């Protein structure tokens, strides 16, 4: 070990071989230590791991997309049912409450139709365009949505 003391830090050794490591992080000259392929930075194993990670990410992305589509369809169905109930109740009323109920039901039906007719990707694109065209309203909507979700999730 004294042979290496001038070239390496005695506290630093390679964990697998016990070979002393120089201050540059490499084994001393003349040692027969070789880095394993997964550590050396090159090689097909690293590419294989990258490919596997990409495949898993794509798989999880597809599952998330499917779940988002299912949630969107459930939301559309729920809105249609709620709009129908509001419309039924509005028919039994007179005056301003009846008009307000009808307007709310129409808005919910319009939103439900939009949800059914558009994919989540199309909806995201529409949201981005709206936020670019109306940044103040988009910010206010995001704040209100965050507040409501925060209260619900407590």
Short mmCIF file of C-alpha atoms in Angstrom, two decimals:
data_model
loop_
_atom_site.label_atom_id
_atom_site.label_comp_id
_atom_site.label_asym_id
_atom_site.label_seq_id
_atom_site.Cartn_x
_atom_site.Cartn_y
_atom_site.Cartn_z
CA UNK A 1 0.00 0.00 0.00
CA UNK A 2 2.96 2.32 0.51
CA UNK A 3 3.68 2.09 -3.19
CA UNK A 4 0.42 3.95 -3.90
CA UNK A 5 0.58 6.42 -1.04
CA UNK A 6 2.28 9.13 -3.06
CA UNK A 7 -0.27 8.92 -5.85
CA UNK A 8 -3.56 8.35 -4.06
CA UNK A 9 -5.64 9.35 -1.10
CA UNK A 10 -5.55 6.38 1.30
CA UNK A 11 -9.15 7.10 2.32
CA UNK A 12 -10.36 6.60 -1.25
CA UNK A 13 -10.51 3.10 -2.65
CA UNK A 14 -12.67 1.50 -5.29
CA UNK A 15 -15.48 -0.29 -3.42
CA UNK A 16 -15.44 -3.53 -5.44
CA UNK A 17 -11.70 -4.13 -5.76
CA UNK A 18 -10.21 -2.17 -2.87
CA UNK A 19 -7.85 -0.50 -5.37
CA UNK A 20 -6.66 2.94 -4.19
CA UNK A 21 -7.97 5.84 -6.26
CA UNK A 22 -5.91 8.87 -7.28
CA UNK A 23 -7.19 12.36 -6.64
CA UNK A 24 -8.56 12.43 -10.19
CA UNK A 25 -10.94 9.58 -9.40
CA UNK A 26 -9.09 6.92 -11.38
CA UNK A 27 -7.11 3.91 -10.19
CA UNK A 28 -3.35 4.42 -10.09
CA UNK A 29 -1.25 3.71 -13.13
CA UNK A 30 -0.24 0.11 -13.48
CA UNK A 31 -3.29 -1.31 -11.72
CA UNK A 32 -5.32 -3.91 -13.52
CA UNK A 33 -8.64 -2.35 -12.51
CA UNK A 34 -11.19 -1.72 -15.29
CA UNK A 35 -14.45 0.10 -14.82
CA UNK A 36 -17.57 -1.99 -15.36
CA UNK A 37 -19.44 -1.11 -18.59
CA UNK A 38 -22.42 0.39 -16.73
CA UNK A 39 -20.11 2.90 -15.02
CA UNK A 40 -17.94 3.82 -17.96
CA UNK A 41 -20.64 5.92 -19.63
CA UNK A 42 -20.63 4.09 -22.92
CA UNK A 43 -22.12 0.86 -23.94
CA UNK A 44 -25.30 -0.75 -25.00
CA UNK A 45 -26.59 -1.42 -21.47
CA UNK A 46 -27.06 2.30 -20.88
CA UNK A 47 -28.87 2.66 -24.22
CA UNK A 48 -31.04 -0.31 -23.33
CA UNK A 49 -31.98 1.26 -20.02
CA UNK A 50 -32.81 4.53 -21.78
CA UNK A 51 -35.01 2.69 -24.26
CA UNK A 52 -36.77 0.84 -21.44
CA UNK A 53 -37.39 4.10 -19.61
CA UNK A 54 -38.84 5.66 -22.76
CA UNK A 55 -41.12 2.65 -23.28
CA UNK A 56 -42.34 2.79 -19.67
CA UNK A 57 -42.94 6.53 -19.92
CA UNK A 58 -44.94 6.05 -23.12
CA UNK A 59 -46.92 3.24 -21.49
CA UNK A 60 -47.73 5.36 -18.43
CA UNK A 61 -48.61 8.28 -20.69
CA UNK A 62 -51.09 6.14 -22.61
CA UNK A 63 -52.66 4.90 -19.37
CA UNK A 64 -52.95 8.46 -18.07
CA UNK A 65 -54.54 9.54 -21.37
CA UNK A 66 -57.07 6.69 -21.16
CA UNK A 67 -57.94 7.58 -17.57
CA UNK A 68 -58.32 11.25 -18.49
CA UNK A 69 -60.67 10.31 -21.34
CA UNK A 70 -62.75 8.14 -19.00
CA UNK A 71 -62.94 10.92 -16.40
CA UNK A 72 -63.94 13.40 -19.10
CA UNK A 73 -66.74 11.11 -20.30
CA UNK A 74 -67.97 10.60 -16.73
CA UNK A 75 -67.95 14.35 -16.15
CA UNK A 76 -69.94 14.91 -19.35
CA UNK A 77 -72.53 12.33 -18.32
CA UNK A 78 -72.80 13.82 -14.84
CA UNK A 79 -73.26 17.30 -16.25
CA UNK A 80 -76.00 16.09 -18.58
CA UNK A 81 -77.86 14.43 -15.69
CA UNK A 82 -77.50 17.54 -13.51
CA UNK A 83 -78.68 19.80 -16.36
CA UNK A 84 -81.72 17.59 -16.87
CA UNK A 85 -82.65 17.79 -13.17
CA UNK A 86 -82.17 21.57 -13.10
CA UNK A 87 -84.31 21.93 -16.22
CA UNK A 88 -87.06 19.79 -14.68
CA UNK A 89 -87.06 21.87 -11.51
CA UNK A 90 -87.01 25.12 -13.49
CA UNK A 91 -90.13 24.12 -15.40
CA UNK A 92 -92.12 24.03 -12.17
CA UNK A 93 -91.02 27.59 -11.25
CA UNK A 94 -92.03 30.99 -12.53
CA UNK A 95 -90.14 34.21 -13.19
CA UNK A 96 -86.48 34.86 -12.61
CA UNK A 97 -85.62 31.55 -10.86
CA UNK A 98 -87.04 29.63 -13.81
CA UNK A 99 -85.03 31.70 -16.28
CA UNK A 100 -81.85 31.33 -14.22
CA UNK A 101 -82.35 27.57 -13.95
CA UNK A 102 -82.88 27.28 -17.69
CA UNK A 103 -79.71 29.30 -18.39
CA UNK A 104 -77.68 27.15 -16.01
CA UNK A 105 -79.04 23.96 -17.58
CA UNK A 106 -78.22 25.24 -21.07
CA UNK A 107 -74.68 26.11 -19.99
CA UNK A 108 -74.18 22.68 -18.48
CA UNK A 109 -75.52 20.99 -21.61
CA UNK A 110 -73.17 23.06 -23.76
CA UNK A 111 -70.22 22.11 -21.55
CA UNK A 112 -71.22 18.44 -21.63
CA UNK A 113 -71.44 18.53 -25.43
CA UNK A 114 -68.00 20.11 -25.61
CA UNK A 115 -66.56 17.41 -23.36
CA UNK A 116 -68.11 14.64 -25.46
CA UNK A 117 -67.07 16.14 -28.81
CA UNK A 118 -63.40 16.89 -27.99
CA UNK A 119 -60.48 14.76 -26.91
CA UNK A 120 -58.39 15.74 -23.90
CA UNK A 121 -55.57 16.75 -26.25
CA UNK A 122 -57.90 19.10 -28.15
CA UNK A 123 -59.19 20.52 -24.89
CA UNK A 124 -55.64 21.19 -23.66
CA UNK A 125 -54.83 23.00 -26.92
CA UNK A 126 -58.00 25.10 -26.58
CA UNK A 127 -57.06 25.95 -22.99
CA UNK A 128 -53.56 27.04 -24.03
CA UNK A 129 -54.98 29.27 -26.77
CA UNK A 130 -57.49 30.82 -24.38
CA UNK A 131 -54.78 31.51 -21.80
CA UNK A 132 -52.65 33.23 -24.45
CA UNK A 133 -55.57 35.36 -25.65
CA UNK A 134 -56.96 36.17 -22.18
CA UNK A 135 -54.12 35.94 -19.64
CA UNK A 136 -55.91 37.89 -16.90
CA UNK A 137 -59.05 35.78 -17.04
CA UNK A 138 -56.98 32.59 -17.24
CA UNK A 139 -55.02 33.60 -14.15
CA UNK A 140 -58.19 34.45 -12.25
CA UNK A 141 -59.73 31.13 -13.28
CA UNK A 142 -56.64 29.24 -12.17
CA UNK A 143 -56.70 30.97 -8.77
CA UNK A 144 -60.40 30.23 -8.25
CA UNK A 145 -59.95 26.64 -9.38
CA UNK A 146 -56.99 26.17 -7.04
CA UNK A 147 -58.94 27.66 -4.14
CA UNK A 148 -61.96 25.42 -4.78
CA UNK A 149 -59.83 22.29 -5.18
CA UNK A 150 -57.91 23.18 -2.03
CA UNK A 151 -61.15 23.44 -0.06
CA UNK A 152 -62.50 20.19 -1.49
CA UNK A 153 -59.33 18.20 -0.83
CA UNK A 154 -58.98 19.28 2.81
#
